[in-house]
XYZ file of C-alpha atoms in Angstrom:
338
model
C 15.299 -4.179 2.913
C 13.073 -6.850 2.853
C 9.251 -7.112 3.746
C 8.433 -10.827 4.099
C 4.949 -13.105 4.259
C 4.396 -15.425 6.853
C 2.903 -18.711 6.553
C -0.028 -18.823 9.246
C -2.063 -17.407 12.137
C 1.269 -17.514 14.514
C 4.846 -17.574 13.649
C 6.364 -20.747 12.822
C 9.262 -22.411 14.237
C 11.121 -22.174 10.812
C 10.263 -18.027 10.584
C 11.219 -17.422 13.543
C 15.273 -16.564 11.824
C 14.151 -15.184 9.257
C 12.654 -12.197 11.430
C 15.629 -12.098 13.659
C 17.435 -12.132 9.517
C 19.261 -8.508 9.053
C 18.035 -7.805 6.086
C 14.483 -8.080 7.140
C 12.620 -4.777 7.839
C 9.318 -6.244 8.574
C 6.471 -8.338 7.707
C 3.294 -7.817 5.552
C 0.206 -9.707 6.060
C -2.216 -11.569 4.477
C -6.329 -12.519 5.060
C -4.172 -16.568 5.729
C -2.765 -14.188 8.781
C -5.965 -13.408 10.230
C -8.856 -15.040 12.799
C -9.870 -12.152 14.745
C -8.582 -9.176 15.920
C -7.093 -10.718 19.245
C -4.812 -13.365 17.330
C -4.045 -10.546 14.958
C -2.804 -8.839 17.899
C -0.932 -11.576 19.565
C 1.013 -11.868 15.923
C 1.696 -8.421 16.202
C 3.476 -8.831 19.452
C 5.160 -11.871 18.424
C 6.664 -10.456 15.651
C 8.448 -8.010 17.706
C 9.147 -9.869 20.581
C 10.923 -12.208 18.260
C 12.573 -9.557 15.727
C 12.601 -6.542 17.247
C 10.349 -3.410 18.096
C 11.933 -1.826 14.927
C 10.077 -3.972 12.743
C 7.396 -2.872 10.438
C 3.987 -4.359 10.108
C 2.164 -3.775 6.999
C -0.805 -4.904 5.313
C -3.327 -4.383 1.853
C -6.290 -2.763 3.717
C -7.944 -0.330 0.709
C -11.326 -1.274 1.242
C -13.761 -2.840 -1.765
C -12.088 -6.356 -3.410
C -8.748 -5.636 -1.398
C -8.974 -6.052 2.154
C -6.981 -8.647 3.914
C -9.098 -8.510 7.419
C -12.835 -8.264 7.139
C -14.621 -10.058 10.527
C -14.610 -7.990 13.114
C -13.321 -4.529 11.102
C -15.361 -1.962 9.558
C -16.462 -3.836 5.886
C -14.599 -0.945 4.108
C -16.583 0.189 0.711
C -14.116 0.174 -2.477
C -12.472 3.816 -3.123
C -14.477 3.737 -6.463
C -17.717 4.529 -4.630
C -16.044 7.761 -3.668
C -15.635 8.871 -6.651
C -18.724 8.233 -7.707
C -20.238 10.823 -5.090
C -17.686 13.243 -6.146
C -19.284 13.624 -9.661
C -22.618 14.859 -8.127
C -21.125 16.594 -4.523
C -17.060 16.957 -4.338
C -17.142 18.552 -1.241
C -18.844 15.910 0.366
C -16.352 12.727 -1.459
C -13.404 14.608 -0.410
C -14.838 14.430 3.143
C -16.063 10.730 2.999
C -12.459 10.101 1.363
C -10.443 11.503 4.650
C -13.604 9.551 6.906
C -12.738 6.435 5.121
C -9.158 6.818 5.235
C -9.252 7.450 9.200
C -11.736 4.376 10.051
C -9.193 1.743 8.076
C -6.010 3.515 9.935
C -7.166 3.804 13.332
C -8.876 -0.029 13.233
C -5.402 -1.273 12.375
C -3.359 0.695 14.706
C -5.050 0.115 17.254
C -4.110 -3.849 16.336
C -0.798 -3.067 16.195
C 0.011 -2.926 12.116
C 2.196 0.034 11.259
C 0.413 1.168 8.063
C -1.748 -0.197 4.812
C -0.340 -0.341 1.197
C -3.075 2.942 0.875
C -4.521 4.572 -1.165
C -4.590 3.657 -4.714
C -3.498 6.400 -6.483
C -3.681 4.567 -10.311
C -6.372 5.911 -12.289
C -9.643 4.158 -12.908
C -9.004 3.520 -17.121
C -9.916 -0.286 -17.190
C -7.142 -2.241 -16.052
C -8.030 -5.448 -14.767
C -5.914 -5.431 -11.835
C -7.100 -1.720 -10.742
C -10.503 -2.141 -11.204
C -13.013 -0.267 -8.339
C -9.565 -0.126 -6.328
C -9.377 4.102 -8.062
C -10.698 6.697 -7.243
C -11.827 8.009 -10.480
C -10.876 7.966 -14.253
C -10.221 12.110 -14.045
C -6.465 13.088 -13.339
C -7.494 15.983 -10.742
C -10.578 14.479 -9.029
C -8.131 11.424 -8.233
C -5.627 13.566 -7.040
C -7.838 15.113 -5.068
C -9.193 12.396 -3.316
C -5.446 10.871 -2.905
C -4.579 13.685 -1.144
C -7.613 13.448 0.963
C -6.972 9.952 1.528
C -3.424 10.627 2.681
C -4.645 13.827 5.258
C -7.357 11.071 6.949
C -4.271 8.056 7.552
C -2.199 10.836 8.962
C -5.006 11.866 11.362
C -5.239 8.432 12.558
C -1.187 8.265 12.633
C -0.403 6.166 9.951
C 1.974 6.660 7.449
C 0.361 6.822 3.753
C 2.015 4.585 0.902
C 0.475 5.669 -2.675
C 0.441 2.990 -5.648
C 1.083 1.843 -8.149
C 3.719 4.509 -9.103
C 3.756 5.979 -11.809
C 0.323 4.560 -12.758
C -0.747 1.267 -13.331
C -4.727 2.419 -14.268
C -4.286 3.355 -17.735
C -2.771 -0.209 -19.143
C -5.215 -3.207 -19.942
C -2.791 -6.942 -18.694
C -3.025 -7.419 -15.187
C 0.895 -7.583 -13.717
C 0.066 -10.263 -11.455
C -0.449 -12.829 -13.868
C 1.183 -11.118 -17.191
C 3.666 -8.499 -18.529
C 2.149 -5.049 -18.445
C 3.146 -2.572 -21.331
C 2.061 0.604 -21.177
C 3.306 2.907 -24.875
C 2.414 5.923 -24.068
C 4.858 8.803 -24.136
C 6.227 10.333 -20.747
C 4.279 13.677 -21.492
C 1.012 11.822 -21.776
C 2.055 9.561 -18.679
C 2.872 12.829 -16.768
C -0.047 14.993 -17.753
C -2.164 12.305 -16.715
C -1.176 9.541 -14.438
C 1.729 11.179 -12.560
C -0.761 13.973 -11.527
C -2.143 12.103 -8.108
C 1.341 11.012 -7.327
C 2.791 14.518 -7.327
C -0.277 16.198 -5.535
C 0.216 13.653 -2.978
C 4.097 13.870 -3.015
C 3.927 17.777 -2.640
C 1.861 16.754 0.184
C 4.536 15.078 2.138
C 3.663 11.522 1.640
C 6.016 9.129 3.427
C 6.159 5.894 0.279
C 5.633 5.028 -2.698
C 4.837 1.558 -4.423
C 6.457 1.194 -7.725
C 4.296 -0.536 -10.713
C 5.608 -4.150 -12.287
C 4.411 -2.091 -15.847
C 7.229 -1.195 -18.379
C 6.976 2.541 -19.834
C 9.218 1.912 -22.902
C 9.146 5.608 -23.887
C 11.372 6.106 -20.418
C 12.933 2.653 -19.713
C 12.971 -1.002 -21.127
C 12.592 -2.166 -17.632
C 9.900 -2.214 -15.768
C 9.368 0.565 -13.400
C 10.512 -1.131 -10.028
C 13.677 -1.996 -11.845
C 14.511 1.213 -13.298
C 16.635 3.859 -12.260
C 15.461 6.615 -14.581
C 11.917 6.269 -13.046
C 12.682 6.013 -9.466
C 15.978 8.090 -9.561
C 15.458 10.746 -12.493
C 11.869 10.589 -11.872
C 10.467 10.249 -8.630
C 13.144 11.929 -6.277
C 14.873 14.024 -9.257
C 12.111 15.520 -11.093
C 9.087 15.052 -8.339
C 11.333 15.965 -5.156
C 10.231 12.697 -3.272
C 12.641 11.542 0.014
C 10.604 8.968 1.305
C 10.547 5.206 0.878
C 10.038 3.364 -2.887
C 8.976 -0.096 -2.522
C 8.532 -2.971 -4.789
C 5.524 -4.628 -5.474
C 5.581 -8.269 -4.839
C 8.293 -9.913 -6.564
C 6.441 -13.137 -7.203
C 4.197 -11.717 -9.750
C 4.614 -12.431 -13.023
C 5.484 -9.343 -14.219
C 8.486 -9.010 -11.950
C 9.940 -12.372 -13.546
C 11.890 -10.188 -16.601
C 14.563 -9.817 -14.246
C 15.025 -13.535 -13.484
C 14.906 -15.406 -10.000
C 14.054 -14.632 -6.985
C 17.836 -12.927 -6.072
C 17.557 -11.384 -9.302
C 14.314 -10.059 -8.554
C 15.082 -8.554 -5.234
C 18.375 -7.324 -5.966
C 17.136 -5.605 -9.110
C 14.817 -3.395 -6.882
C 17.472 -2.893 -4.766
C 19.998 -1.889 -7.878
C 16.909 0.609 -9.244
C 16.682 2.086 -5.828
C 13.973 0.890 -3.699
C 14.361 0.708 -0.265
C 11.864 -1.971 0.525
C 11.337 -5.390 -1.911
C 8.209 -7.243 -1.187
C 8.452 -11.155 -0.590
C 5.374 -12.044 -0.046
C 4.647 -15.836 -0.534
C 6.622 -18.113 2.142
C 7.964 -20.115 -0.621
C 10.615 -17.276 -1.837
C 11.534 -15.727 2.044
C 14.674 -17.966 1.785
C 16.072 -17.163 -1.512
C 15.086 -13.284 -0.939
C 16.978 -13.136 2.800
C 20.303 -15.352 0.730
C 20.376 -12.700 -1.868
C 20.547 -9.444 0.642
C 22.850 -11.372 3.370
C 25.840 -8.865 3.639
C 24.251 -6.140 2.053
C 24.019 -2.226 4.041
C 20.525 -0.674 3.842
C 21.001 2.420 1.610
C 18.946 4.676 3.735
C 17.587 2.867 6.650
C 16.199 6.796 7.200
C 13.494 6.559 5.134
C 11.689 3.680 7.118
C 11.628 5.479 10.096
C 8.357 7.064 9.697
C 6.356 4.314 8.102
C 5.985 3.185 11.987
C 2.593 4.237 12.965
C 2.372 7.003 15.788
C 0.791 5.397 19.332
C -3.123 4.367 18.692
C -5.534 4.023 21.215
C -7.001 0.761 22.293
C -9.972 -0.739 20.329
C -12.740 -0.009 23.298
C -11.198 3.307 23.216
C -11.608 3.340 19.855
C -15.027 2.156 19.297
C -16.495 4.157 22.194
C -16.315 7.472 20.114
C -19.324 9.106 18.535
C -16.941 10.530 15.826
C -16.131 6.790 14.907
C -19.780 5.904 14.708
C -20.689 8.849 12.389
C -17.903 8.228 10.353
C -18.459 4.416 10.178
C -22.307 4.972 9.426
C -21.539 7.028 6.328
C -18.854 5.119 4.749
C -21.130 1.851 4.834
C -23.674 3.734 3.360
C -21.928 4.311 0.255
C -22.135 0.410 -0.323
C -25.716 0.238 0.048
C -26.437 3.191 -2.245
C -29.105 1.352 -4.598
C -27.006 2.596 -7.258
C -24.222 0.363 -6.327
C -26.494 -2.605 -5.242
């Protein structure tokens, strides 16, 4: 139920019960996680020696201003620069898009993380949260690229996890630090915004990161919290059976519902299947508030672990790799984006 943050570079004495905790599904890392790829792998394995082989490693690895390790992985360009190839060659962003998404899946499995919080599926309208993290400001050519996206993590055998559902691109206050409220009507909302998330839905994607935004034209409550969007609206009207997750509950958007328990059973309530704790600071109050409680459907985490990846020499010594590698750096020093 819960997908914690850990402190450091190893796993403290103190963290140790919380992964062994029953109501902890995994972990999710940060760039304080990370030296190099062999302590990142060490982590890995200590994390499931301690808790379990069933637990899930996650991470933020999109590329551009979010990417949580950088020194010795592929400096991923931000998904913005593919869109800006698609308005002069969409053949050729759709192909970069699936290149991009391989490289970042494949890196990490081979490291032993499960899957990135990938892709971005918001549309690229302003907000200051979203930013170059879009694709594109156009419904389709974002949905497009999404669905690329997805197609290149599943190649690499990584489960895809689209966000910020159902769109956190088109309002202006940044959720992390502020209330988000977006006042558009649910037929705008759906015409627009919903559009990547159901082309990538259709699609088979396996989760689905709900926004800390409020739609009051569906629900007074923001959209993690609400039932109409995640059970009306997400697995009613857009057919989806995978996994909803929260977005961090210590963000300042998620506060409406009160403390940390609040917070995390809230989600819960509204039907997620995975809360995000990520600072240290709230793993104890999250793990109180779910002790006792049954995982609705423990089903749907199943496939969010990755599929066997090879080994990083393996990895690296592949020409395919190298080609795809050479063109998605490129796009970053396009002198149009210098």
């Amino acid at each position: 139920m819960l997908l914690i943050g850990l402190a450091g570079l190893e796993v403290a004495e103190r963290e140790r019960a919380w992964l062994a905790a029953p109501g902890v599904a995994g972990v999710i890392l940060f760039a304080r996680n990370y030296a190099d790829r062999a302590q990142l792998m060490t982590l890995c394995e200590s994390i499931r020696e301690i808790g379990g082989e069933q637990l899930l490693i996650a991470v933020d690895q999109e590329g551009g201003p979010v990417q949580r390790f950088r020194e010795g992985f592929t400096r991923l360009p931000a998904l913005a620069r593919i869109g800006e190839v698609h308005d002069r060659d969409p053949s050729e962003a759709v192909r970069l898009a699936e290149e991009h998404a391989w490289v970042m899946a494949s890196e990490l499995r081979a490291c032993g993380v499960d899957f990135s919080f990938a892709p971005v599926a918001d549309l690229a309208r302003g907000n200051a949260a979203i930013g170059t993290r879009a694709f594109h400001a156009d419904p389709a050519v974002a949905a497009e690229l999404a669905a690329a996206y997805v197609r290149g993590m599943h190649l690499a055998g990584m489960a895809a996890v689209l966000k910020h559902f159902p769109g956190h691109g088109s309002v202006a206050a940044d959720t992390h630090k502020a209330l988000a409220v977006d006042p558009r009507s649910l037929d705008v909302i759906s015409r627009d915004d919903l559009r990547p998330f159901a082309e990538c839905i259709a699609a088979r994607v396996e989760a689905v990161m709900m926004a800390h935004v409020v739609y009051p034209a569906v629900d007074a409550q923001p959209a993690g919290y609400s039932r109409a969007w995640i059970g009306e609206i997400l697995r009613g009207e857009l057919g989806f059976a995978g996994a909803a997750i929260s977005d961090d509950i210590s963000m300042a958007a998620a506060g409406v519902a009160g403390g940390v328990a609040e917070r995390v059973l809230g989600h819960l309530d509204a039907g997620c299947d995975l809360v995000l704790a990520c600072f240290p600071d709230v793993v104890d109050r999250a793990i109180a508030a779910v002790a006792g409680r049954v995982p609705a459907h423990p089903e749907r985490l199943l496939p969010l672990r990755g599929a066997i990846g090879a080994s990083w020499d393996s990895l690296t010594d592949n020409p395919q790799r190298d080609r795809f590698v050479a063109r998605i750096t490129a796009l970053d020093a396009a002198p149009d984006n210098a």
